[in-house]
C-alpha cells in the first residue's frame, strides 16, 4: 500500500531560524506529493505540490520542498521561520482515483 | 468566493442518535470526499464521489453513509453514531482531469464531532 511517513511529530524552532519538516513516501513510479498546513481551528490549506515537473517546488509563504527520488523524500523547508508559521503540517500523496494519503502530521512550534 | 462549506462546525451528540453533516462546494467540482482526522493518524478517507450518484468507500467507511444527489452537495450520514466516531471531519473537493480527480483538493473548515 502507498504510504507517507512524517519523521517528526513535533519540531520546535526559534523565530528567524530555518525550518525542516521531513516526509518520506513509499516508492511509486510517479507520485503526486503535497504539503498542507493546518492552523488551529482551521481547514487545510495547500502549501505546495509536486507533480513530476521541477524537483524543487516553491510554495506559498516562503516554503519550498525538494523531491528526491533516490531517497523517496519530499522534505519541506523555509529559510527563516515566522511566528505565524506555527501550525500543523501534513505531507500527502495522491492516487489515480483522487484519494490523498496523509502522513501523521508534524506540529511546528516557533519560539520568539 | 470559491469555497467548501460544512455544517455544523461543532456537534455534541449521544450514541445511536442519527446525524448528518452537510458539505457544499460552489466550484462546480465533480470529485468530493470525506476525511476524518485523529491525533497521530493524520487524515483518513471515509468515502468519495466521482460525480452525481457515483460514490465509493475509502479507507475507513464503517459506520458511515454518503449520498450525492446534486453535484454541489455531499452529506455524511452517521446512522447510529458511536464514541469511536468522535473526530474532526473534513470535506474536500476537486476537479476531474481527463476523467481522474485532480489531486489538488480544496478542504472545508472541518466539523468537530463528539459522541457521548
Short mmCIF file of C-alpha atoms in Angstrom, two decimals:
data_model
loop_
_atom_site.label_atom_id
_atom_site.label_comp_id
_atom_site.label_asym_id
_atom_site.label_seq_id
_atom_site.Cartn_x
_atom_site.Cartn_y
_atom_site.Cartn_z
CA UNK A 1 0.00 0.00 0.00
CA UNK A 2 1.14 3.50 -0.72
CA UNK A 3 2.15 5.32 2.43
CA UNK A 4 3.55 8.59 3.68
CA UNK A 5 5.72 8.92 6.78
CA UNK A 6 6.45 12.18 8.51
CA UNK A 7 9.55 11.59 10.53
CA UNK A 8 8.91 14.10 13.31
CA UNK A 9 5.68 14.54 15.23
CA UNK A 10 6.92 17.85 16.72
CA UNK A 11 9.50 20.37 15.54
CA UNK A 12 10.47 23.41 17.56
CA UNK A 13 12.48 26.32 16.13
CA UNK A 14 13.31 29.88 17.06
CA UNK A 15 11.95 32.73 15.01
CA UNK A 16 14.35 33.58 12.19
CA UNK A 17 15.97 30.15 12.05
CA UNK A 18 15.47 27.57 9.27
CA UNK A 19 12.63 25.09 9.24
CA UNK A 20 12.94 21.48 8.07
CA UNK A 21 9.93 19.15 8.12
CA UNK A 22 10.69 15.67 6.85
CA UNK A 23 8.50 13.43 4.72
CA UNK A 24 9.19 10.08 3.11
CA UNK A 25 6.86 8.21 0.80
CA UNK A 26 6.65 4.63 -0.32
CA UNK A 27 8.05 4.04 -3.76
CA UNK A 28 5.89 4.76 -6.78
CA UNK A 29 6.69 5.33 -10.42
CA UNK A 30 5.15 8.79 -10.46
CA UNK A 31 3.90 10.15 -7.16
CA UNK A 32 1.93 13.34 -6.76
CA UNK A 33 3.06 14.87 -3.50
CA UNK A 34 1.65 17.71 -1.46
CA UNK A 35 2.25 19.71 1.66
CA UNK A 36 -0.74 21.13 3.51
CA UNK A 37 -0.80 23.41 6.53
CA UNK A 38 -3.48 23.49 9.21
CA UNK A 39 -3.66 26.41 11.59
CA UNK A 40 -5.60 25.94 14.84
CA UNK A 41 -9.32 25.52 14.26
CA UNK A 42 -8.89 25.94 10.53
CA UNK A 43 -9.16 23.69 7.49
CA UNK A 44 -6.24 22.52 5.43
CA UNK A 45 -4.50 24.91 3.08
CA UNK A 46 -2.31 23.76 0.22
CA UNK A 47 1.29 24.97 0.59
CA UNK A 48 2.79 23.36 -2.49
CA UNK A 49 2.58 20.35 -4.78
CA UNK A 50 4.90 18.17 -6.85
CA UNK A 51 3.51 16.59 -10.00
CA UNK A 52 6.64 15.36 -11.85
CA UNK A 53 7.83 18.70 -13.17
CA UNK A 54 10.70 20.54 -11.44
CA UNK A 55 12.12 18.68 -8.45
CA UNK A 56 12.39 21.86 -6.38
CA UNK A 57 8.91 23.16 -5.74
CA UNK A 58 8.18 26.61 -4.40
CA UNK A 59 5.04 27.25 -2.45
CA UNK A 60 3.32 30.00 -0.56
CA UNK A 61 4.71 31.92 2.41
CA UNK A 62 8.34 31.21 1.50
CA UNK A 63 8.13 27.43 1.81
CA UNK A 64 9.70 25.06 -0.65
CA UNK A 65 10.20 21.32 -0.97
CA UNK A 66 12.60 19.14 -2.90
CA UNK A 67 11.57 15.87 -4.47
CA UNK A 68 14.39 13.32 -4.19
CA UNK A 69 13.51 10.10 -5.94
CA UNK A 70 16.65 8.28 -4.80
CA UNK A 71 15.73 8.95 -1.18
CA UNK A 72 11.93 8.77 -1.67
CA UNK A 73 11.74 12.04 0.24
CA UNK A 74 9.85 15.31 -0.08
CA UNK A 75 11.08 17.47 2.78
CA UNK A 76 9.61 20.91 3.42
CA UNK A 77 11.92 23.81 4.19
CA UNK A 78 11.83 27.51 4.89
CA UNK A 79 14.94 29.66 5.37
CA UNK A 80 13.57 31.78 8.20
CA UNK A 81 10.66 30.89 10.47
CA UNK A 82 7.99 33.39 11.44
CA UNK A 83 5.72 33.19 14.43
CA UNK A 84 2.79 32.87 12.02
CA UNK A 85 4.25 29.59 10.70
CA UNK A 86 3.29 27.81 13.91
CA UNK A 87 0.77 25.18 12.78
CA UNK A 88 0.43 21.51 11.94
CA UNK A 89 1.84 20.40 8.60
CA UNK A 90 0.78 17.39 6.59
CA UNK A 91 2.58 15.66 3.78
CA UNK A 92 0.30 13.77 1.40
CA UNK A 93 0.46 11.77 -1.78
CA UNK A 94 -2.25 11.44 -4.37
CA UNK A 95 -3.60 8.36 -6.09
CA UNK A 96 -5.07 7.95 -9.53
CA UNK A 97 -8.60 7.92 -8.15
CA UNK A 98 -8.20 11.05 -6.12
CA UNK A 99 -7.56 9.85 -2.60
CA UNK A 100 -4.94 11.73 -0.65
CA UNK A 101 -2.93 9.55 1.70
CA UNK A 102 -1.69 11.71 4.55
CA UNK A 103 1.22 11.45 6.89
CA UNK A 104 0.67 11.63 10.63
CA UNK A 105 1.35 15.35 10.77
CA UNK A 106 4.13 17.49 12.24
CA UNK A 107 3.38 20.21 14.74
CA UNK A 108 5.68 23.19 14.23
CA UNK A 109 6.29 25.43 17.22
CA UNK A 110 8.07 28.76 16.70
CA UNK A 111 9.65 30.43 19.73
CA UNK A 112 10.29 34.18 19.92
CA UNK B 1 -15.72 33.31 -3.10
CA UNK B 2 -14.77 29.76 -4.05
CA UNK B 3 -15.17 27.57 -1.02
CA UNK B 4 -16.22 24.34 0.62
CA UNK B 5 -18.65 24.78 3.50
CA UNK B 6 -19.59 22.34 6.22
CA UNK B 7 -22.34 22.38 8.80
CA UNK B 8 -22.40 22.17 11.68
CA UNK B 9 -18.90 23.17 12.70
CA UNK B 10 -19.30 21.65 16.15
CA UNK B 11 -21.64 18.91 17.29
CA UNK B 12 -22.06 17.00 20.53
CA UNK B 13 -24.45 14.08 20.38
CA UNK B 14 -25.22 10.78 22.09
CA UNK B 15 -24.70 7.21 20.99
CA UNK B 16 -27.25 5.99 18.49
CA UNK B 17 -28.79 9.32 17.52
CA UNK B 18 -28.67 9.66 13.75
CA UNK B 19 -26.94 12.75 12.43
CA UNK B 20 -25.98 14.34 9.14
CA UNK B 21 -23.04 16.62 8.42
CA UNK B 22 -23.58 18.67 5.30
CA UNK B 23 -20.93 19.64 2.76
CA UNK B 24 -21.36 22.01 -0.13
CA UNK B 25 -18.96 23.43 -2.73
CA UNK B 26 -19.50 26.25 -5.18
CA UNK B 27 -16.68 25.45 -7.60
CA UNK B 28 -18.58 23.01 -9.83
CA UNK B 29 -16.17 20.23 -8.81
CA UNK B 30 -17.03 16.71 -9.85
CA UNK B 31 -14.98 14.99 -7.13
CA UNK B 32 -15.85 15.20 -3.45
CA UNK B 33 -14.52 13.32 -0.47
CA UNK B 34 -14.83 12.96 3.30
CA UNK B 35 -11.89 12.52 5.66
CA UNK B 36 -11.61 12.11 9.39
CA UNK B 37 -8.67 13.43 11.35
CA UNK B 38 -7.48 11.77 14.53
CA UNK B 39 -4.37 12.64 16.57
CA UNK B 40 -1.29 10.77 15.40
CA UNK B 41 -3.13 9.25 12.43
CA UNK B 42 -3.34 12.18 10.05
CA UNK B 43 -6.39 12.27 7.78
CA UNK B 44 -8.04 9.12 6.53
CA UNK B 45 -10.54 8.93 3.70
CA UNK B 46 -14.06 7.75 4.58
CA UNK B 47 -15.94 7.96 1.26
CA UNK B 48 -15.52 9.69 -2.05
CA UNK B 49 -17.65 10.55 -5.04
CA UNK B 50 -16.55 10.99 -8.64
CA UNK B 51 -19.84 12.57 -9.71
CA UNK B 52 -23.58 12.65 -9.04
CA UNK B 53 -24.87 9.23 -7.96
CA UNK B 54 -21.31 7.78 -8.02
CA UNK B 55 -19.85 7.04 -4.58
CA UNK B 56 -17.28 4.60 -3.25
CA UNK B 57 -15.63 3.55 0.00
CA UNK B 58 -12.37 4.97 1.22
CA UNK B 59 -10.14 3.52 3.91
CA UNK B 60 -12.48 3.79 6.90
CA UNK B 61 -16.13 3.62 5.68
CA UNK B 62 -17.59 1.53 8.51
CA UNK B 63 -20.42 3.30 10.31
CA UNK B 64 -20.85 6.00 7.67
CA UNK B 65 -23.07 6.59 4.68
CA UNK B 66 -22.97 9.23 1.97
CA UNK B 67 -25.15 10.37 -0.90
CA UNK B 68 -24.53 12.51 -3.97
CA UNK B 69 -27.85 13.61 -5.41
CA UNK B 70 -26.58 17.00 -6.52
CA UNK B 71 -23.17 17.97 -7.80
CA UNK B 72 -22.55 20.62 -5.15
CA UNK B 73 -23.61 18.62 -2.06
CA UNK B 74 -22.09 15.56 -0.41
CA UNK B 75 -23.60 14.90 3.04
CA UNK B 76 -22.05 12.47 5.52
CA UNK B 77 -24.57 10.40 7.45
CA UNK B 78 -23.97 8.59 10.73
CA UNK B 79 -26.97 6.30 11.18
CA UNK B 80 -26.04 5.18 14.69
CA UNK B 81 -23.05 7.15 15.97
CA UNK B 82 -20.70 5.57 18.47
CA UNK B 83 -17.98 7.12 20.66
CA UNK B 84 -15.22 5.84 18.34
CA UNK B 85 -16.59 8.22 15.69
CA UNK B 86 -15.63 11.18 17.81
CA UNK B 87 -13.29 13.00 15.46
CA UNK B 88 -12.65 16.03 13.29
CA UNK B 89 -14.25 15.62 9.88
CA UNK B 90 -13.23 17.35 6.66
CA UNK B 91 -14.97 17.55 3.34
CA UNK B 92 -12.90 18.19 0.23
CA UNK B 93 -13.50 18.69 -3.48
CA UNK B 94 -11.55 18.85 -6.71
CA UNK B 95 -11.92 18.95 -10.45
CA UNK B 96 -11.59 15.90 -12.67
CA UNK B 97 -8.82 16.00 -15.26
CA UNK B 98 -9.11 13.54 -18.16
CA UNK B 99 -11.61 11.60 -16.09
CA UNK B 100 -9.46 11.45 -12.96
CA UNK B 101 -9.52 13.67 -9.90
CA UNK B 102 -7.06 16.47 -10.00
CA UNK B 103 -5.29 15.83 -6.75
CA UNK B 104 -5.22 19.43 -5.57
CA UNK B 105 -8.15 19.24 -3.24
CA UNK B 106 -9.91 22.11 -1.53
CA UNK B 107 -10.91 21.50 2.06
CA UNK B 108 -13.78 22.72 4.17
CA UNK B 109 -13.22 24.21 7.65
CA UNK B 110 -13.95 20.97 9.46
CA UNK B 111 -16.67 19.62 11.75
CA UNK B 112 -15.70 18.60 15.26
CA UNK B 113 -17.98 15.77 16.37
CA UNK B 114 -18.21 14.38 19.88
CA UNK B 115 -20.29 11.26 20.51
CA UNK B 116 -21.03 10.60 24.18
#
